[in-house]
Coordinates of C-alpha atoms and ligand atoms in Angstrom, one line a residue:
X290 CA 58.9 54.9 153.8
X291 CA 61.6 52.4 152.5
X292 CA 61.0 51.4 148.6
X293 CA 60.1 47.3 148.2
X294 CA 58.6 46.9 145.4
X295 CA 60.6 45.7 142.3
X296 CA 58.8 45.3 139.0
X297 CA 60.7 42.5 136.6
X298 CA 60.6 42.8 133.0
X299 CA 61.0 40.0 130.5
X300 CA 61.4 42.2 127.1
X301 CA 60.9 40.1 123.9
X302 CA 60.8 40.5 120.3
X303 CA 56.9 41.5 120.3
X304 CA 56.4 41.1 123.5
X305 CA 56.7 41.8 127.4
X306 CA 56.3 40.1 130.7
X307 CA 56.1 41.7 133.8
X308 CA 55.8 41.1 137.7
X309 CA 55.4 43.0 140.1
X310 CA 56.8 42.1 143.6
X311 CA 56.6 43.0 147.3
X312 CA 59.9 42.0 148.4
X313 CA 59.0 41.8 151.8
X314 CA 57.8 38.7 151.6
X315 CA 58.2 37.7 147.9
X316 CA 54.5 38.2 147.3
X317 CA 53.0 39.3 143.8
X318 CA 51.6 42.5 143.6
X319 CA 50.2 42.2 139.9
X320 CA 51.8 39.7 136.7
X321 CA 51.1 40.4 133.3
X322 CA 52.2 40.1 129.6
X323 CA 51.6 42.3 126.8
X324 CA 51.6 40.2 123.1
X325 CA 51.9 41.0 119.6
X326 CA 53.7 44.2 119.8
X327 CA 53.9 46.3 117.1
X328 CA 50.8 44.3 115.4
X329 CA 47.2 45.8 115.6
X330 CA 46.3 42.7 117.6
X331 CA 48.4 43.7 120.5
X332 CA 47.3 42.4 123.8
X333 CA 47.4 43.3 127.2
X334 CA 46.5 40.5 130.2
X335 CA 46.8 42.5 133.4
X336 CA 46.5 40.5 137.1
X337 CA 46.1 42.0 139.9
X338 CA 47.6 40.0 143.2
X339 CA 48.6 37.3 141.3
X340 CA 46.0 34.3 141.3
X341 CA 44.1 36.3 143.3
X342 CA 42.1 39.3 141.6
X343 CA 40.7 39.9 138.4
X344 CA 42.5 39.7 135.1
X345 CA 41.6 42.6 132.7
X346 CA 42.3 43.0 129.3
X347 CA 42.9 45.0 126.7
X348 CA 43.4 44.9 123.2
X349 CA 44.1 46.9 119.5
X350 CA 47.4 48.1 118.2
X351 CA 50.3 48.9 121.1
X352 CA 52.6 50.1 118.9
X353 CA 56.1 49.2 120.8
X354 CA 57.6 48.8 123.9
X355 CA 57.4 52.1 124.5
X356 CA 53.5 52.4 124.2
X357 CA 53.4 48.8 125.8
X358 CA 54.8 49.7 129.1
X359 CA 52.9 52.8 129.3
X360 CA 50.0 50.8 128.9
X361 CA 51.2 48.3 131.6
X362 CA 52.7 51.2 134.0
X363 CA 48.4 52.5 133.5
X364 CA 47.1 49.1 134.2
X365 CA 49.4 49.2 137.6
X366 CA 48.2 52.6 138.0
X367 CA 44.4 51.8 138.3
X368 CA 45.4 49.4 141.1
X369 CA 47.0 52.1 142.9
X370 CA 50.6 50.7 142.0
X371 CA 52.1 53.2 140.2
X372 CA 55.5 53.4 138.9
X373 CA 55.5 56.9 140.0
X374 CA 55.5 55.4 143.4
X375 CA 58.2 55.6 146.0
X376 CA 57.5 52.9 146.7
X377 CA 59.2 51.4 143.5
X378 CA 63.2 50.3 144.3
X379 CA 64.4 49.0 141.1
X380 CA 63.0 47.6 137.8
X381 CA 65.0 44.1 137.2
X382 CA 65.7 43.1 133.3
X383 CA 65.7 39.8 132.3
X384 CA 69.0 39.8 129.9
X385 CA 69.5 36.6 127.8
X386 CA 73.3 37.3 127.2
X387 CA 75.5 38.8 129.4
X388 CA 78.9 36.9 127.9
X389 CA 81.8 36.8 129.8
X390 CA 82.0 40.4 131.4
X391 CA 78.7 40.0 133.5
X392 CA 79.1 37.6 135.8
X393 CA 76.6 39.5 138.7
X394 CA 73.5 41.5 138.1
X395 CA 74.6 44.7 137.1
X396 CA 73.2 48.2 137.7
X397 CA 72.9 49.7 134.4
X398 CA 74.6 53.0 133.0
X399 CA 75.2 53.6 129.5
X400 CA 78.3 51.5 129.4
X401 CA 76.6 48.3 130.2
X402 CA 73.6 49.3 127.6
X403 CA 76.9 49.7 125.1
X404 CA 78.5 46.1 126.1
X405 CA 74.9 44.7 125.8
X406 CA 75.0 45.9 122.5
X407 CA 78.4 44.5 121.7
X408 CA 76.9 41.2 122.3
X409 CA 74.0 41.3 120.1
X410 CA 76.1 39.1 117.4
X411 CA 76.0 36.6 119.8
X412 CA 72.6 36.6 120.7
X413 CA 70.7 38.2 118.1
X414 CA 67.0 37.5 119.1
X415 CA 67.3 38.3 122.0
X416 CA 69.6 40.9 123.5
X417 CA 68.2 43.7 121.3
X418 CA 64.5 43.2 122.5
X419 CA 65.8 42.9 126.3
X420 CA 68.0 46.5 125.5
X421 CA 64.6 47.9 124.1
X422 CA 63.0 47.3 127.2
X423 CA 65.2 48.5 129.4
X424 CA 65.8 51.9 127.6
X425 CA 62.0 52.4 127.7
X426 CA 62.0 51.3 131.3
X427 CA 64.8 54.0 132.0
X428 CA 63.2 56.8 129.8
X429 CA 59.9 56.6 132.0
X430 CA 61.6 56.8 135.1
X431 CA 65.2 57.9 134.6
X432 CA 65.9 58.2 138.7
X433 CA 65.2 54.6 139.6
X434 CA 67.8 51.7 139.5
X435 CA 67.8 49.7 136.3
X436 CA 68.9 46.3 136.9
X437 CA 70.3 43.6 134.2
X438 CA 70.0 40.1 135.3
X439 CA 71.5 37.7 133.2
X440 CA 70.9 34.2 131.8
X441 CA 74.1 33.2 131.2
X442 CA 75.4 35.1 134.9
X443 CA 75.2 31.6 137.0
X444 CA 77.4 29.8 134.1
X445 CA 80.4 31.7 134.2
X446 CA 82.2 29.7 137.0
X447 CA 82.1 27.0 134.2
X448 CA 85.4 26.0 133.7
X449 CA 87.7 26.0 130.5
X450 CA 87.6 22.5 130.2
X451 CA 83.9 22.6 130.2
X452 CA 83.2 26.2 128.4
X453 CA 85.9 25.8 125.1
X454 CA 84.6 24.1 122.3
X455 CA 87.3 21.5 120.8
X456 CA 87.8 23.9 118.2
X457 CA 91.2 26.4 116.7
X458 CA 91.4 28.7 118.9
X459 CA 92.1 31.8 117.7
X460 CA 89.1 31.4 115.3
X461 CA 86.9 30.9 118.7
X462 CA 88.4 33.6 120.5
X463 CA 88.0 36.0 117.7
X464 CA 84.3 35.3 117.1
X465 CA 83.7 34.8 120.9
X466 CA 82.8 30.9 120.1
X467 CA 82.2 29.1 123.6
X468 CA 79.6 27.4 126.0
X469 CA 78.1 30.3 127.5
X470 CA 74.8 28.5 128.9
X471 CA 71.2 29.8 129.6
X472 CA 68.6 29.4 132.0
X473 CA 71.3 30.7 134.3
X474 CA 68.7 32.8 136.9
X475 CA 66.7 29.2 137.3
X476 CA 69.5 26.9 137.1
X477 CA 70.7 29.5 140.2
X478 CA 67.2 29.4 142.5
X479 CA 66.5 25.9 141.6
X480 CA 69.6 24.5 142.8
X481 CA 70.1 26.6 146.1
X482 CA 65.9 25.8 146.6
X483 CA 67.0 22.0 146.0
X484 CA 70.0 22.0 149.0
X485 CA 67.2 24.0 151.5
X486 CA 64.5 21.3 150.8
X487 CA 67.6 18.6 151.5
X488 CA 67.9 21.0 154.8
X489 CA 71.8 21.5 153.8
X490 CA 73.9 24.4 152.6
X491 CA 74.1 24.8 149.2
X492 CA 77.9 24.7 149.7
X493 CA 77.6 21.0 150.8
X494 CA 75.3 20.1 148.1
X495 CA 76.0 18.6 144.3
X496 CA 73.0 19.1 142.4
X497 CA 72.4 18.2 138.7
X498 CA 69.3 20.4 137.4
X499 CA 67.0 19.8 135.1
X500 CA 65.0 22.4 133.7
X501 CA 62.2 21.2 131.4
X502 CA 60.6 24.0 129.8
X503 CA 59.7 24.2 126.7
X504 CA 63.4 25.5 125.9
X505 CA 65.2 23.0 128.0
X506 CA 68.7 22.8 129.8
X507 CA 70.7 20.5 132.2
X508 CA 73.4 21.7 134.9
X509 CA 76.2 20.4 136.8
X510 CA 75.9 22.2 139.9
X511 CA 79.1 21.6 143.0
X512 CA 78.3 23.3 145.9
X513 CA 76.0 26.2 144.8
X514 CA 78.7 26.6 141.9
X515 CA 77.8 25.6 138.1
X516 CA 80.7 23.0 136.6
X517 CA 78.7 22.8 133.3
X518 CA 75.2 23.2 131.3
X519 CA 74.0 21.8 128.5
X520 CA 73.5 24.9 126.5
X521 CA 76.6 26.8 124.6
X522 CA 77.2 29.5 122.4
X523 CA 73.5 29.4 121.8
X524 CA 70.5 28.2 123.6
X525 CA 70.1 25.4 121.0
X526 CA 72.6 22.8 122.0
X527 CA 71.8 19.6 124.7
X528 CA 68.2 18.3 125.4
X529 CA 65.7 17.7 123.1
X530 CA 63.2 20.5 123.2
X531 CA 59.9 21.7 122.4
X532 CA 61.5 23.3 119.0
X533 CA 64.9 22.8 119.0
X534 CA 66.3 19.8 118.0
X535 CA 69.7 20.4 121.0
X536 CA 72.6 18.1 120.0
X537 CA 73.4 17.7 116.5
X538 CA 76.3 16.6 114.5
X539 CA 77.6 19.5 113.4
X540 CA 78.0 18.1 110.3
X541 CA 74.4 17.9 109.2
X542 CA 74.3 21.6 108.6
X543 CA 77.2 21.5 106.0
X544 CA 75.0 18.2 104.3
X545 CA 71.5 20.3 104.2
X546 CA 73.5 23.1 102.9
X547 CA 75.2 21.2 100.2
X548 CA 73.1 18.0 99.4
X549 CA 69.6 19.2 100.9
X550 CA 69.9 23.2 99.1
X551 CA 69.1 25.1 101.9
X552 CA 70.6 28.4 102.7
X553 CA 71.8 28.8 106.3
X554 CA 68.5 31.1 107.3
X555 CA 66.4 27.7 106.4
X556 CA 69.1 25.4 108.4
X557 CA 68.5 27.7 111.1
X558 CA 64.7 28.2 111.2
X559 CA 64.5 24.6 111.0
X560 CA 67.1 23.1 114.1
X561 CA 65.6 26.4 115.9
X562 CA 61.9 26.0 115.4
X563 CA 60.8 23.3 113.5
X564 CA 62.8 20.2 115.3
X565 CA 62.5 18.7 118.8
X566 CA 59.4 17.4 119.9
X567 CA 57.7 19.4 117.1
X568 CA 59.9 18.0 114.3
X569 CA 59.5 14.5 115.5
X570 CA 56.0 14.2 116.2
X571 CA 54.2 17.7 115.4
X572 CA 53.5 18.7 119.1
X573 CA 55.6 20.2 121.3
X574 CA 53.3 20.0 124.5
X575 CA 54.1 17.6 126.6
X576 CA 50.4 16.9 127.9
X577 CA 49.3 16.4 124.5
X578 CA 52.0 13.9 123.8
X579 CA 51.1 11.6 126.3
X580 CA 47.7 11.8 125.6
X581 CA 48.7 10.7 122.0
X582 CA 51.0 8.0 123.3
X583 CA 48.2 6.7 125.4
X584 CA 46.0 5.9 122.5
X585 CA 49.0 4.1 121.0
X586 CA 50.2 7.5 118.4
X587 CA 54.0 5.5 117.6
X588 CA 55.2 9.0 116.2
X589 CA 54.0 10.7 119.5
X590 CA 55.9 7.7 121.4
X591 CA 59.2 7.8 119.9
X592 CA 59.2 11.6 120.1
X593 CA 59.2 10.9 123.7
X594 CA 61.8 8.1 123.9
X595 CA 64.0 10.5 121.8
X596 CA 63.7 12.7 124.5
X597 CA 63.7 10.4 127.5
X598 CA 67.0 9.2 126.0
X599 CA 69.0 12.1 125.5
X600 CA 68.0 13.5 129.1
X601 CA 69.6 10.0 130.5
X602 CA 72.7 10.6 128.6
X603 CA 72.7 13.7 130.5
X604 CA 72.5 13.0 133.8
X605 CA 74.5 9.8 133.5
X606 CA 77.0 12.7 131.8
X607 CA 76.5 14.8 134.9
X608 CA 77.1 12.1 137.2
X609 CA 80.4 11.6 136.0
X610 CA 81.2 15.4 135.9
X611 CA 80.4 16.0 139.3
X612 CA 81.7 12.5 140.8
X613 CA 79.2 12.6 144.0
X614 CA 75.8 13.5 143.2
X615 CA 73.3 14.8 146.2
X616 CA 70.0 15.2 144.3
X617 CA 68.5 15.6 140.4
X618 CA 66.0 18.3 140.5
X619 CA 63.4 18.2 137.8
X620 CA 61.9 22.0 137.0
X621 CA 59.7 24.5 134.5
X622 CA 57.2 23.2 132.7
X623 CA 57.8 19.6 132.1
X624 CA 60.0 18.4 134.7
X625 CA 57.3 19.9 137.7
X626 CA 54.3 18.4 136.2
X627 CA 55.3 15.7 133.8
X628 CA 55.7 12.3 136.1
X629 CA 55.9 10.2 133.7
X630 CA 58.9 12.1 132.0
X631 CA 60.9 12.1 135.7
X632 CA 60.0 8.2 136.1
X633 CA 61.5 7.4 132.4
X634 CA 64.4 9.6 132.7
X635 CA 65.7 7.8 136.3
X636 CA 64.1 4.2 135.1
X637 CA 67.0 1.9 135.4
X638 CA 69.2 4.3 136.6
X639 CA 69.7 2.2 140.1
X640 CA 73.6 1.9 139.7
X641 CA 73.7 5.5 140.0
X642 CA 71.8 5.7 142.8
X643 CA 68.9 7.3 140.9
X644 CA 64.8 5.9 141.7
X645 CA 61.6 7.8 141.9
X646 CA 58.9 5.9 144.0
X647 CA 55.9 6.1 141.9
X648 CA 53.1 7.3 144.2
X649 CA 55.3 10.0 145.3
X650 CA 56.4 10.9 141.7
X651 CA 52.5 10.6 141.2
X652 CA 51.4 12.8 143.4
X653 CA 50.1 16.9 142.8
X654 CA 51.3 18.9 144.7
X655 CA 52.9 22.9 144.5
X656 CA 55.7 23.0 146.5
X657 CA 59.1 21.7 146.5
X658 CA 59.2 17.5 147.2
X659 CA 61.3 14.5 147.1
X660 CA 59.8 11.7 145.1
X661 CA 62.7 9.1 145.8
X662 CA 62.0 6.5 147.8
X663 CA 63.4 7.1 151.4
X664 CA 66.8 6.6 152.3
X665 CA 67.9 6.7 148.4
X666 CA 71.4 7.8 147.9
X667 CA 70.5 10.6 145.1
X668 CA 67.0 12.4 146.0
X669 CA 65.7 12.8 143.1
X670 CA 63.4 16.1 143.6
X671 CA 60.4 18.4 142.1
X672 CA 61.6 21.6 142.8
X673 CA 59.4 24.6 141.1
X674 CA 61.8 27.3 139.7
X675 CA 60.7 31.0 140.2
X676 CA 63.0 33.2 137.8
X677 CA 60.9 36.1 138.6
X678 CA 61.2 36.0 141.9
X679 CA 65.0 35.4 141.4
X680 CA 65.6 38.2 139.3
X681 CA 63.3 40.7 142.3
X682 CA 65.8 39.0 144.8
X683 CA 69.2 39.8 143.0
X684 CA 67.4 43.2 142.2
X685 CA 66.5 44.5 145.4
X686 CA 69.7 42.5 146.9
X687 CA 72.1 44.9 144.6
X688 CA 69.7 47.9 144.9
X689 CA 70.4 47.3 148.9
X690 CA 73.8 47.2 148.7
X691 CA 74.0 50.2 146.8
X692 CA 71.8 52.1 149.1
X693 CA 73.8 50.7 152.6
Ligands
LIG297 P1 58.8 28.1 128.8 O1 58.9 29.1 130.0 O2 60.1 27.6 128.3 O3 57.9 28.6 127.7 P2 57.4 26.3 130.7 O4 58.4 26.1 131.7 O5 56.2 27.1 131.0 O6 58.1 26.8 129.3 O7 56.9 24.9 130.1 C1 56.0 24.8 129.1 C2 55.8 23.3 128.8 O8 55.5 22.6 129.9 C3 54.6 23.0 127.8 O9 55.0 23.2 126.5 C4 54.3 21.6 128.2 O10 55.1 20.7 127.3 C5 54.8 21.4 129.6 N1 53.7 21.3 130.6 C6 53.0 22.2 131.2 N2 52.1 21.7 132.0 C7 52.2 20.3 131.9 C8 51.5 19.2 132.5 N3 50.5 19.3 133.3 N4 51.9 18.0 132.1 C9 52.9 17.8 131.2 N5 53.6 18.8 130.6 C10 53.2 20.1 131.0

C-alpha cells in the first residue's frame, strides 16, 4: 500500500493545530486544535472528516506538547487513523522562520533542528514552540519523514533592493537585520490559486496578494516569484492588523522609551498586542466593527479608515513595484469575507485599473471568484487561502521526491 496521508502541525506557544490529509485528493481526514497547554484548562477539539463528523472534546490539564500530541495521535486513533499507520507519509511543520538558508521545505535531521535553533533570536515566539513540536512529532515516530515548511520560504526570491533595510550595514548583517516576510506558505497557494482561476500560468501572471487575517500581510508577486511583502524582520511591519499596529516611525519607540517611561518589553507588548484595530477602537474583529460602524460608533469607523488607508498605500505601492498588475487577490479571514473592506480598499482606485462590481463583491460564496466588473484590466479576486493544504502538498511533494 503506498503512504498518503500527511498530518500538518501548527506548534504554538500553548498550543497545537493539526490536519490531517488524504493527499489523494486533498481531502481532510480529521482537523483539530489542542489549547491551553501546560494549563489545567487544556483543551482538546477533535473533528473527524472535517465539516463532516462529530467534533469531540476533551478537557483538564495536557501537560505539554508531548502529552498533547499523544492525546491527538489517541483522538486519531479511535477513528482508526492512527499514526502508527502505514499509511502515514510525512508529518509537515508549520515553521515561522526559516531565514535565509531555507528557501524549500526541508526534510529535517538534527542539523536543520540546530539552524532552527540558531534563529530563535530572530523569531523568539515562535520558532521555539514550532521546534517543540517537531521533536515530539519525531520522538513518537522516529522512522517517518519530518518536514519544515516555512513562512518566510516564498520570500526569499525578494530582492536586495526590496529585503535591506536602509540601514549601516555591517550592524544589519551582524544582527541578521532584514525583510524576511511571513505568510510565505499562503502568499505561495494564493497567488498560484489566483493565475489558475485567471486560467493562466502563474509564470505569465503579476499578482499583488492580500492576506487579511487577523495578522495581515501584502505581496508583490511576478510571475509565481515574490518581488516584495509587507512584513520584515518581524511579522509586525506593513498593514494595520488586528493587534499590531504594522508601520511605525521608528522613532516612536525611542519617544515612549524616553518621554513616555516605558521599558522596551512594554513598547513591545504594546505595537505587538495592544495596537491595530484593537488599539484604535478596542475590537479587533472585523464583523464587530462594522456592526459598530453601522450604528454610527466614530472610534469603530476611523479604526476602519485607518486601515482601509494604509492597505491602499499598499497596493498603489505594489502597483508600482510590479509595473503591470494582472489581479489583487483578497485572502484569510478579512479579505474572503469582509466586502465592504475589498470595496473600500479599490474605491477610487480606477486609474489603476482597480474596481469591484458590488453585487459580485456582495455575493457568498466558497470558492475562488472574480468580483471585478468584466473586462476590467486588474481582476480584482476572492481567492480562499489553504496553508494546510499547502504545507500537505510541499510535504508529500518532497516526501515523493525522496522516495522516487
Ligand atoms: P488568523 O489565522 O490570522 O487568526 P483568520 O484568517 O482566521 O486569522 O482571520 C480572522 C479574522 O477574520 C477575524 O478576526 C475577523 O476580523 C475576520 N473575519 C472572519 N469572518 C469574517 C466575516 N464574516 N466578516 C468580516 N470579517 C471576518
Amino acid at each position: 500500500m503506498t503512504a498518503t496521508r500527511v498530518l500538518v502541525l501548527n506548534s504554538g506557544s500553548s498550543s497545537l493545530k493539526y490536519q490531517l490529509l488524504d493527499m489523494r485528493d486533498g481531502g481532510r481526514l480529521a482537523v483539530g486544535l489542542v489549547e491551553r497547554i501546560g494549563e489545567r484548562t487544556s483543551r482538546l477539539r477533535h473533528t473527524p472528516s472535517a465539516g463532516g463528523g462529530e467534533s469531540r472534546e476533551r478537557t483538564g490539564a495536557i501537560a505539554d506538547h508531548d502529552a498533547a500530541l499523544k492525546a491527538v495521535a489517541e483522538e486519531l486513533a479511535r477513528d482508526g487513523l492512527g499514526l502508527d499507520s502505514p499509511e502515514l507519509a510525512a508529518i509537515g511543520h508549520r515553521v515561522v522562520h526559516g531565514g535565509r538558508r531555507f528557501t524549500e521545505p526541508t526534510v529535517v535531521d538534527d542539523a536543520v533542528l540546530a539552524e532552527i535553533e540558531r534563529l530563535i533570536p530572530v523569531a523568539p515566539l515562535h520558532n521555539p514552540a514550532n521546534l517543540t513540536g517537531i521533536r515530539t512529532a519525531r520522538a513518537l515516530r522516529p522512522d517517518l519523514p519530518q518536514v519544515a515548511v516555512f513562512d518566510t520560504a516564498f520570500h526569499t526570491t525578494m530582492p536586495e533592493s526590496a529585503a535591506r533595510y536602509a540601514i549601516d550595514v555591517e550592524t544589519a548583517d551582524r544582527h541578521r537585520i532584514r525583510r524576511y516576510g511571513f505568510h510565505g506558505t499562503s502568499h505561495a497557494f494564493v497567488s498560484r490559486a489566483t493565475a489558475a482561476l485567471l486560467g493562466r500560468a502563474p509564470e505569465d501572471v503579476n499578482v499583488i496578494v492580500l492576506h487579511l487575517g487577523n495578522g495581515a500581510s501584502a505581496s508583490a508577486v511576478r510571475g509565481g516569484t515574490c518581488v516584495d511583502t509587507s512584513m520584515g524582520l518581524t511579522p509586525l511591519e506593513g498593514l494595520v492588523m488586528g493587534t499590531r499596529s504594522g508601520d511605525v516611525d521608528p522613532a516612536v519607540i525611542f519617544h515612549l522609551a524616553r518621554v513616555g517611561d516605558m521599558s522596551i518589553g512594554e513598547i513591545d507588548t504594546l505595537l505587538n498586542k495592544k495596537s491595530g484595530l484593537t488599539g484604535l477602537c478596542g475590537d479587533n474583529d472585523m464583523r464587530e466593527i462594522r456592526r459598530r460602524i453601522d450604528e454610527g460608533d466614530e472610534r469603530a469607523r476611523l479604526a476602519f479608515d485607518i486601515y482601509i488607508h494604509r492597505l491602499k498605500k499598499y497596493i498603489g505601492a505594489y502597483c508600482a513595484v510590479l509595473g503591470r498588475v494582472d489581479a489583487v487577490a483578497f485572502t484569510a479571514g478579512v479579505g474572503e469575507n469582509a466586502a465592504p473592506v475589498r470595496e473600500a480598499a479599490v474605491a477610487g482606485l480606477d486609474q489603476l485599473g482597480l474596481a469591484v462590481d458590488p453585487e459580485l463583491n456582495a455575493a457568498r460564496a466558497d470558492g475562488p471568484r472574480i468580483v471585478s466588473p468584466a473586462g476590467a484590466r486588474v481582476a480584482v479576486a476572492v481567492v480562499p487561502t489553504d496553508e494546510e493544504l499547502e504545507i500537505a502538498t510541499q510535504t508529500y511533494a518532497l516526501v515523493g521526491k525522496a522516495n522516487s
